[in-house]
Amino acid sequence: MAKIYLLDVTNRDGVQTAKLGLSKLEKTLINIYLNEMGVFQSEFGFPTTKHETLYLQANLELAEMGVLRPIRLEGWIRAVVVDVETTFKQVPGIKHLNLSISTSDQMITGKFQGRKKRHDIINDMTDAVDAARAHGAETIGVNAEDASRTDIDYLVEFGLAAKEHGADRLRYCDTLGYDNPFTIYEALKTLAEKVAIPIEVHCHGDLGLAVGNSLAGAKGAIDGGQDAYINTTINGIGERAGNADLVAVILAITKSKGFADKYRLAKPVKLTRASKIAEFASYAFGVPIPINQPGVGANAFAHASGIHADGVLKDPGNYELYDFKELGRGKPKFVDTGREICTGQYSGISGFSHIMGKIDVEFSSRDEASEILELVRYANVESQKPLVEDELLFIAKYPDIAKKLLTMKPLE
Ligand SMILES: [Zn+2]
């Protein structure tokens, strides 16, 4: 039986979101948390974007060191040869890529404005797949942007061409959130049957259906005999109304009526990490978790009304579908309400030593402390907010990697 894989795109779709962004250190922490959670793959960035170069190289080094393992780190580029060439010039160690091109007539006429026809799209894509393979890419996903507004026969032709040229997966992008669970199920079942290649399902929330569509799409791919790769983002952060929320997708796969009996995750996921990853993403993006967010929202396990409170006290199963402990909740949080010493871009050695001492980091010499402090200052310049404990621990543990993350490569 085909299985479901989780492919998180927070570090690509999430950071593309208007008015939002992450520092390179925050992106790295996201990769670490995704890996600890058991997520199969992270679309970790843009290999053709110059300011990403050292971040991507540093994260591949972390993979080599075993810190980011077994998670698969994959870069997103356009499905054109020039992007493949630039990728392997800037990030030679990259092993996994997704190549994206628009496939709908709307985009062909509205975006390419007559410069490309349907066959040009397929040619550009297959040339890019060939080039990526020639450069040694280990896995290649091909993304059909605006797939939900693409004629299904053309999409099958596009998928077959990708497969013939050695692509490993086809990404069905519901770029505008246009699908509903019924249409996406049919589309993905058809693609799985006719193209016979693992299918990625990439959904957006413009109609509030991103999680439901992801589940229905995965079911379609599996019923068609192929593995499904659900694209998620943490807290659903993504272009416009956002993407399918990582935690909600995991809950829906494992807890919804009858689904988990037949459709399963390929590898176990530590749902107990949900609360931490959601809170870090919220802090890093500067976007509060909605009070009613599934599993991780402040009200997800709150009860006030008489009948509900009475019912849940007698047996939580009366009014709760799953236990808060499963999400890693329930531990008391320590909030300092008195004097606070934070890191900042102008921090000094005394305050810094105090902060590090509180998290049990001791330095062998004043020189070492000064070196780490300098990196912490740089990290603050980039994030413009006090660093969290895990960021400080990361810098203290991997100063050389941190230095790379915090170095903006000069423009050429
Ligand atoms: Zn997207």
Short mmCIF file of C-alpha atoms and ligand atoms in Angstrom, two decimals:
data_model
loop_
_atom_site.label_atom_id
_atom_site.label_comp_id
_atom_site.label_asym_id
_atom_site.label_seq_id
_atom_site.Cartn_x
_atom_site.Cartn_y
_atom_site.Cartn_z
CA MET A 1 0.00 0.00 0.00
CA ALA A 2 1.30 3.43 -0.94
CA LYS A 3 2.08 5.80 1.94
CA ILE A 4 2.02 9.48 2.91
CA TYR A 5 5.21 11.55 3.31
CA LEU A 6 5.42 15.02 4.85
CA LEU A 7 7.29 17.65 2.86
CA ASP A 8 7.39 20.95 4.70
CA VAL A 9 7.77 24.14 2.67
CA THR A 10 7.92 26.74 5.48
CA ASN A 11 11.43 27.73 4.46
CA ARG A 12 10.26 28.34 0.89
CA ASP A 13 6.53 29.15 0.62
CA GLY A 14 6.46 30.41 4.22
CA VAL A 15 9.25 32.93 3.77
CA GLN A 16 7.83 34.01 0.41
CA THR A 17 4.82 35.37 2.27
CA ALA A 18 4.27 39.11 1.94
CA LYS A 19 5.29 41.14 5.02
CA LEU A 20 6.94 38.12 6.68
CA GLY A 21 10.38 36.54 6.74
CA LEU A 22 12.90 34.54 8.74
CA SER A 23 16.57 35.03 9.50
CA LYS A 24 18.95 32.37 8.21
CA LEU A 25 19.49 31.16 11.78
CA GLU A 26 15.71 30.89 12.27
CA LYS A 27 15.40 28.93 9.00
CA THR A 28 18.13 26.60 10.25
CA LEU A 29 16.34 26.07 13.57
CA ILE A 30 13.15 25.26 11.63
CA ASN A 31 15.05 22.56 9.71
CA ILE A 32 16.38 21.16 12.99
CA TYR A 33 12.90 21.09 14.58
CA LEU A 34 11.37 19.48 11.47
CA ASN A 35 14.09 16.82 11.55
CA GLU A 36 13.52 16.16 15.26
CA MET A 37 9.80 15.84 14.58
CA GLY A 38 10.36 13.21 11.89
CA VAL A 39 9.26 15.24 8.85
CA PHE A 40 10.59 13.54 5.70
CA GLN A 41 11.75 16.54 3.70
CA SER A 42 12.27 20.27 4.07
CA GLU A 43 12.13 22.54 1.07
CA PHE A 44 14.89 24.57 2.67
CA GLY A 45 15.28 27.49 0.31
CA PHE A 46 16.17 29.05 -3.01
CA PRO A 47 19.53 27.92 -4.47
CA THR A 48 19.52 30.63 -7.16
CA THR A 49 19.01 33.46 -4.66
CA LYS A 50 22.41 34.88 -3.75
CA HIS A 51 21.69 35.74 -0.13
CA GLU A 52 20.64 32.11 0.49
CA THR A 53 23.92 30.62 -0.73
CA LEU A 54 25.85 30.40 2.53
CA TYR A 55 22.73 29.42 4.50
CA LEU A 56 22.07 26.51 2.12
CA GLN A 57 25.73 25.43 2.18
CA ALA A 58 25.80 25.61 5.98
CA ASN A 59 22.65 23.47 6.27
CA LEU A 60 24.10 20.88 3.89
CA GLU A 61 27.18 20.83 6.13
CA LEU A 62 24.90 20.19 9.12
CA ALA A 63 23.46 17.27 7.16
CA GLU A 64 26.97 15.93 6.53
CA MET A 65 27.72 16.27 10.25
CA GLY A 66 24.63 14.23 11.07
CA VAL A 67 22.85 17.16 12.77
CA LEU A 68 20.26 17.41 9.98
CA ARG A 69 19.71 13.75 9.38
CA PRO A 70 17.67 11.86 8.21
CA ILE A 71 15.64 14.82 6.91
CA ARG A 72 16.03 15.44 3.18
CA LEU A 73 16.97 19.03 2.29
CA GLU A 74 15.63 20.12 -1.09
CA GLY A 75 15.84 23.39 -2.97
CA TRP A 76 13.16 25.08 -5.08
CA ILE A 77 14.02 26.56 -8.46
CA ARG A 78 12.28 27.39 -11.73
CA ALA A 79 12.22 24.55 -14.27
CA VAL A 80 14.64 26.23 -16.64
CA VAL A 81 18.21 25.19 -17.45
CA VAL A 82 19.70 28.53 -16.39
CA ASP A 83 18.38 28.00 -12.83
CA VAL A 84 19.83 24.50 -12.70
CA GLU A 85 23.23 25.84 -13.83
CA THR A 86 23.15 28.65 -11.26
CA THR A 87 22.11 26.20 -8.53
CA PHE A 88 25.05 23.88 -9.02
CA LYS A 89 27.43 26.82 -9.33
CA GLN A 90 26.28 28.43 -6.07
CA VAL A 91 25.40 25.33 -4.04
CA PRO A 92 27.38 22.45 -5.56
CA GLY A 93 26.59 20.06 -2.70
CA ILE A 94 22.83 20.17 -3.19
CA LYS A 95 21.28 16.76 -3.83
CA HIS A 96 17.54 17.29 -4.03
CA LEU A 97 15.60 19.74 -6.16
CA ASN A 98 12.07 20.68 -7.13
CA LEU A 99 11.74 22.37 -10.51
CA SER A 100 8.68 24.56 -10.97
CA ILE A 101 6.86 25.84 -14.05
CA SER A 102 3.32 27.09 -14.70
CA THR A 103 1.12 24.73 -16.67
CA SER A 104 -2.33 26.35 -16.90
CA ASP A 105 -3.59 28.16 -20.00
CA GLN A 106 -4.33 31.11 -17.72
CA MET A 107 -0.61 31.38 -16.90
CA ILE A 108 0.51 30.55 -20.43
CA THR A 109 -1.53 33.42 -21.86
CA GLY A 110 -1.71 35.69 -18.80
CA LYS A 111 1.87 35.35 -17.52
CA PHE A 112 3.98 34.25 -20.48
CA GLN A 113 1.91 36.53 -22.76
CA GLY A 114 2.35 34.38 -25.86
CA ARG A 115 6.10 33.88 -25.40
CA LYS A 116 5.54 30.21 -24.55
CA LYS A 117 3.11 27.58 -25.79
CA ARG A 118 2.16 24.33 -24.09
CA HIS A 119 4.95 22.38 -25.82
CA ASP A 120 7.53 25.02 -24.80
CA ILE A 121 6.55 24.48 -21.16
CA ILE A 122 7.18 20.76 -21.48
CA ASN A 123 10.47 21.33 -23.34
CA ASP A 124 11.75 23.82 -20.74
CA MET A 125 10.85 21.39 -17.97
CA THR A 126 12.43 18.28 -19.56
CA ASP A 127 15.60 20.24 -20.44
CA ALA A 128 15.81 21.37 -16.80
CA VAL A 129 15.27 17.79 -15.53
CA ASP A 130 18.01 16.53 -17.88
CA ALA A 131 20.38 19.27 -16.71
CA ALA A 132 19.67 18.57 -13.02
CA ARG A 133 20.33 14.87 -13.57
CA ALA A 134 23.54 15.64 -15.47
CA HIS A 135 24.72 17.73 -12.52
CA GLY A 136 24.14 14.80 -10.19
CA ALA A 137 20.80 15.62 -8.53
CA GLU A 138 19.73 12.56 -6.57
CA THR A 139 16.02 13.28 -6.52
CA ILE A 140 14.01 15.63 -8.70
CA GLY A 141 10.45 16.74 -8.18
CA VAL A 142 8.66 18.55 -11.00
CA ASN A 143 6.11 21.16 -9.95
CA ALA A 144 3.10 21.96 -12.10
CA GLU A 145 2.24 25.46 -10.91
CA ASP A 146 -1.49 26.27 -11.14
CA ALA A 147 -2.17 22.56 -11.77
CA SER A 148 -5.73 22.89 -10.49
CA ARG A 149 -6.55 25.26 -13.40
CA THR A 150 -4.68 23.08 -15.90
CA ASP A 151 -6.44 20.82 -18.38
CA ILE A 152 -6.02 17.29 -16.92
CA ASP A 153 -5.01 15.68 -20.23
CA TYR A 154 -2.22 18.22 -20.65
CA LEU A 155 -1.19 17.65 -17.03
CA VAL A 156 -0.92 13.91 -17.73
CA GLU A 157 1.20 14.67 -20.81
CA PHE A 158 3.39 17.00 -18.70
CA GLY A 159 3.75 14.34 -15.97
CA LEU A 160 4.62 11.58 -18.44
CA ALA A 161 7.30 13.77 -20.04
CA ALA A 162 8.77 14.50 -16.59
CA LYS A 163 8.79 10.81 -15.74
CA GLU A 164 10.38 9.84 -19.08
CA HIS A 165 13.22 12.24 -18.32
CA GLY A 166 13.77 10.69 -14.91
CA ALA A 167 11.81 12.92 -12.53
CA ASP A 168 11.00 11.20 -9.24
CA ARG A 169 7.80 13.03 -8.31
CA LEU A 170 5.16 15.29 -9.77
CA ARG A 171 3.94 18.19 -7.61
CA TYR A 172 0.30 19.13 -8.14
CA CYS A 173 0.11 22.77 -7.04
CA ASP A 174 -3.30 24.12 -6.20
CA THR A 175 -1.58 27.48 -6.36
CA LEU A 176 -4.73 29.57 -5.94
CA GLY A 177 -6.53 27.28 -3.50
CA TYR A 178 -9.18 26.68 -6.17
CA ASP A 179 -9.78 22.95 -5.61
CA ASN A 180 -12.19 21.30 -3.22
CA PRO A 181 -11.74 17.80 -1.73
CA PHE A 182 -13.86 16.22 -4.48
CA THR A 183 -12.04 17.78 -7.44
CA ILE A 184 -8.54 17.28 -6.04
CA TYR A 185 -9.28 13.64 -5.20
CA GLU A 186 -10.29 12.98 -8.81
CA ALA A 187 -7.35 14.90 -10.28
CA LEU A 188 -4.74 13.13 -8.16
CA LYS A 189 -6.24 9.70 -8.66
CA THR A 190 -6.17 10.27 -12.42
CA LEU A 191 -2.56 11.50 -12.34
CA ALA A 192 -1.43 8.61 -10.14
CA GLU A 193 -3.08 6.08 -12.45
CA LYS A 194 -2.10 7.61 -15.78
CA VAL A 195 1.38 8.97 -14.99
CA ALA A 196 2.23 6.29 -12.41
CA ILE A 197 4.68 8.44 -10.42
CA PRO A 198 4.57 9.54 -6.76
CA ILE A 199 2.50 12.70 -6.40
CA GLU A 200 3.05 15.76 -4.25
CA VAL A 201 -0.02 17.67 -3.14
CA HIS A 202 0.49 21.40 -2.57
CA CYS A 203 -2.58 23.24 -1.30
CA HIS A 204 -3.44 26.82 -0.39
CA GLY A 205 -6.16 28.18 1.87
CA ASP A 206 -7.92 30.77 -0.29
CA LEU A 207 -11.21 28.90 0.23
CA GLY A 208 -10.31 27.58 3.68
CA LEU A 209 -9.75 24.08 2.32
CA ALA A 210 -5.97 23.57 2.42
CA VAL A 211 -5.88 20.77 5.01
CA GLY A 212 -9.01 19.00 3.73
CA ASN A 213 -7.75 19.20 0.15
CA SER A 214 -4.34 17.84 1.18
CA LEU A 215 -6.00 14.82 2.77
CA ALA A 216 -8.35 14.22 -0.16
CA GLY A 217 -5.49 14.67 -2.63
CA ALA A 218 -3.30 12.19 -0.75
CA LYS A 219 -6.17 9.71 -0.74
CA GLY A 220 -6.55 10.18 -4.50
CA ALA A 221 -2.85 9.52 -5.15
CA ILE A 222 -2.83 6.44 -2.90
CA ASP A 223 -6.07 5.06 -4.37
CA GLY A 224 -4.37 5.53 -7.74
CA GLY A 225 -1.49 3.38 -6.50
CA GLN A 226 1.16 6.03 -5.74
CA ASP A 227 2.83 7.51 -2.68
CA ALA A 228 1.59 10.96 -1.68
CA TYR A 229 3.84 13.80 -0.48
CA ILE A 230 1.78 16.40 1.38
CA ASN A 231 3.30 19.90 1.35
CA THR A 232 2.83 21.72 4.66
CA THR A 233 3.96 24.87 6.44
CA ILE A 234 4.22 25.50 10.18
CA ASN A 235 1.12 27.35 11.42
CA GLY A 236 -0.08 27.36 7.80
CA ILE A 237 2.06 30.45 7.06
CA GLY A 238 2.31 30.93 3.29
CA GLU A 239 1.36 33.05 0.30
CA ARG A 240 -1.94 34.99 0.80
CA ALA A 241 -4.32 32.84 2.91
CA GLY A 242 -1.51 30.37 3.57
CA ASN A 243 -0.75 26.67 3.09
CA ALA A 244 -1.83 23.43 4.74
CA ASP A 245 -0.82 23.64 8.41
CA LEU A 246 1.74 20.97 9.38
CA VAL A 247 0.20 20.07 12.73
CA ALA A 248 -3.39 20.07 11.43
CA VAL A 249 -2.35 17.79 8.54
CA ILE A 250 -0.73 15.31 10.96
CA LEU A 251 -3.83 15.41 13.19
CA ALA A 252 -6.14 14.94 10.21
CA ILE A 253 -4.13 11.98 8.87
CA THR A 254 -3.90 10.24 12.23
CA LYS A 255 -7.17 11.20 13.97
CA SER A 256 -9.90 11.82 11.41
CA LYS A 257 -12.76 9.37 11.04
CA GLY A 258 -11.60 6.14 9.44
CA PHE A 259 -8.65 7.68 7.57
CA ALA A 260 -5.70 6.22 9.48
CA ASP A 261 -7.15 2.71 9.13
CA LYS A 262 -6.15 2.72 5.48
CA TYR A 263 -3.89 5.72 4.76
CA ARG A 264 -0.71 5.97 6.76
CA LEU A 265 2.37 8.08 7.19
CA ALA A 266 5.47 6.39 5.76
CA LYS A 267 7.46 7.18 8.89
CA PRO A 268 6.39 7.94 12.44
CA VAL A 269 6.08 11.59 13.41
CA LYS A 270 6.69 12.93 16.91
CA LEU A 271 3.51 14.91 17.41
CA THR A 272 4.79 15.81 20.89
CA ARG A 273 7.06 18.35 19.14
CA ALA A 274 4.04 20.17 17.69
CA SER A 275 3.69 22.76 20.41
CA LYS A 276 7.36 23.73 20.34
CA ILE A 277 7.69 24.03 16.56
CA ALA A 278 4.45 26.05 16.33
CA GLU A 279 5.58 28.43 19.07
CA PHE A 280 9.03 28.93 17.58
CA ALA A 281 7.59 29.67 14.12
CA SER A 282 5.14 32.09 15.69
CA TYR A 283 7.96 33.94 17.48
CA ALA A 284 10.28 33.88 14.47
CA PHE A 285 7.65 35.13 12.00
CA GLY A 286 6.20 37.52 14.57
CA VAL A 287 2.72 36.12 13.95
CA PRO A 288 0.65 34.94 16.95
CA ILE A 289 -0.84 31.44 16.82
CA PRO A 290 -4.61 31.92 16.35
CA ILE A 291 -6.52 31.14 19.56
CA ASN A 292 -8.52 28.43 17.75
CA GLN A 293 -5.59 26.82 15.87
CA PRO A 294 -5.99 22.99 15.80
CA GLY A 295 -3.94 21.32 18.51
CA VAL A 296 -1.67 24.26 19.35
CA GLY A 297 -4.05 27.23 19.76
CA ALA A 298 -4.65 28.64 23.26
CA ASN A 299 -8.27 27.44 23.17
CA ALA A 300 -7.66 24.00 21.62
CA PHE A 301 -8.27 22.36 25.02
CA ALA A 302 -10.16 25.10 26.87
CA HIS A 303 -13.70 24.60 28.15
CA ALA A 304 -15.99 27.14 29.83
CA SER A 305 -19.63 26.38 29.24
CA GLY A 306 -21.36 24.29 31.91
CA ILE A 307 -22.23 21.22 29.90
CA HIS A 308 -18.80 20.98 28.19
CA ALA A 309 -16.78 21.62 31.36
CA ASP A 310 -18.83 19.07 33.30
CA GLY A 311 -18.50 16.55 30.47
CA VAL A 312 -14.74 16.93 30.04
CA LEU A 313 -14.12 16.70 33.80
CA LYS A 314 -16.03 13.42 33.91
CA ASP A 315 -14.21 12.05 30.87
CA PRO A 316 -12.03 14.20 28.54
CA GLY A 317 -13.11 11.98 25.66
CA ASN A 318 -16.58 13.50 25.96
CA TYR A 319 -15.47 16.79 24.41
CA GLU A 320 -11.87 16.30 23.24
CA LEU A 321 -10.82 14.33 20.19
CA TYR A 322 -7.23 13.88 21.39
CA ASP A 323 -5.18 14.63 24.49
CA PHE A 324 -3.19 17.84 24.96
CA LYS A 325 -0.16 15.80 26.07
CA GLU A 326 0.04 14.29 22.58
CA LEU A 327 0.89 17.76 21.25
CA GLY A 328 3.62 18.29 23.84
CA ARG A 329 1.43 20.65 25.87
CA GLY A 330 0.74 20.71 29.58
CA LYS A 331 4.18 21.62 30.91
CA PRO A 332 4.27 24.81 32.98
CA LYS A 333 5.96 27.73 31.24
CA PHE A 334 8.50 29.86 33.06
CA VAL A 335 7.90 33.51 32.35
CA ASP A 336 10.22 35.99 34.04
CA THR A 337 8.15 38.93 35.24
CA GLY A 338 11.00 40.71 36.99
CA ARG A 339 14.35 41.96 35.73
CA GLU A 340 15.24 40.69 32.29
CA ILE A 341 18.59 40.61 30.52
CA CYS A 342 18.19 39.91 26.77
CA THR A 343 20.56 39.51 23.87
CA GLY A 344 20.77 42.33 21.36
CA GLN A 345 22.99 43.64 18.62
CA TYR A 346 24.82 45.87 21.14
CA SER A 347 25.08 43.28 23.97
CA GLY A 348 28.21 43.31 26.13
CA ILE A 349 30.19 40.48 27.69
CA SER A 350 28.73 40.80 31.18
CA GLY A 351 25.06 40.59 30.21
CA PHE A 352 25.85 37.90 27.68
CA SER A 353 27.72 35.73 30.21
CA HIS A 354 24.75 36.10 32.56
CA ILE A 355 22.31 34.89 29.86
CA MET A 356 24.51 31.96 28.85
CA GLY A 357 25.07 31.00 32.49
CA LYS A 358 21.30 30.71 32.96
CA ILE A 359 21.20 28.07 30.21
CA ASP A 360 24.28 26.30 31.61
CA VAL A 361 26.73 27.32 28.92
CA GLU A 362 30.18 28.07 30.25
CA PHE A 363 33.14 29.28 28.23
CA SER A 364 36.70 28.08 28.61
CA SER A 365 38.08 31.59 28.22
CA ARG A 366 37.06 35.21 27.87
CA ASP A 367 38.23 35.06 24.25
CA GLU A 368 35.85 32.22 23.50
CA ALA A 369 32.99 34.08 25.18
CA SER A 370 33.79 37.21 23.13
CA GLU A 371 33.82 35.19 19.90
CA ILE A 372 30.38 33.69 20.62
CA LEU A 373 29.05 37.08 21.74
CA GLU A 374 30.12 38.58 18.41
CA LEU A 375 28.09 35.91 16.56
CA VAL A 376 25.11 36.49 18.85
CA ARG A 377 25.27 40.22 18.06
CA TYR A 378 25.27 39.47 14.34
CA ALA A 379 22.32 37.08 14.79
CA ASN A 380 20.43 39.88 16.53
CA VAL A 381 21.16 42.27 13.70
CA GLU A 382 19.46 39.83 11.36
CA SER A 383 16.48 38.80 13.49
CA GLN A 384 15.91 42.13 15.29
CA LYS A 385 14.59 40.35 18.36
CA PRO A 386 16.14 38.58 21.37
CA LEU A 387 17.42 35.12 20.47
CA VAL A 388 15.69 32.09 21.98
CA GLU A 389 17.57 29.53 24.07
CA ASP A 390 17.94 27.05 21.20
CA GLU A 391 19.46 29.73 18.97
CA LEU A 392 22.03 30.63 21.65
CA LEU A 393 22.82 26.95 22.23
CA PHE A 394 23.19 26.43 18.47
CA ILE A 395 25.66 29.31 18.13
CA ALA A 396 27.68 28.11 21.14
CA LYS A 397 27.77 24.55 19.82
CA TYR A 398 28.40 25.26 16.12
CA PRO A 399 30.20 28.63 15.95
CA ASP A 400 31.73 27.94 12.50
CA ILE A 401 28.35 27.05 10.99
CA ALA A 402 26.76 30.04 12.72
CA LYS A 403 29.42 32.30 11.22
CA LYS A 404 28.49 31.05 7.76
CA LEU A 405 24.76 31.57 8.41
CA LEU A 406 25.39 35.10 9.58
CA THR A 407 27.67 36.09 6.73
CA MET A 408 25.97 37.79 3.85
CA LYS A 409 27.98 36.92 0.76
CA PRO A 410 29.11 40.11 -0.99
CA LEU A 411 27.27 40.93 -4.21
CA GLU A 412 29.08 40.05 -7.41
ZN ZN B 1 2.49 27.56 -2.75
#
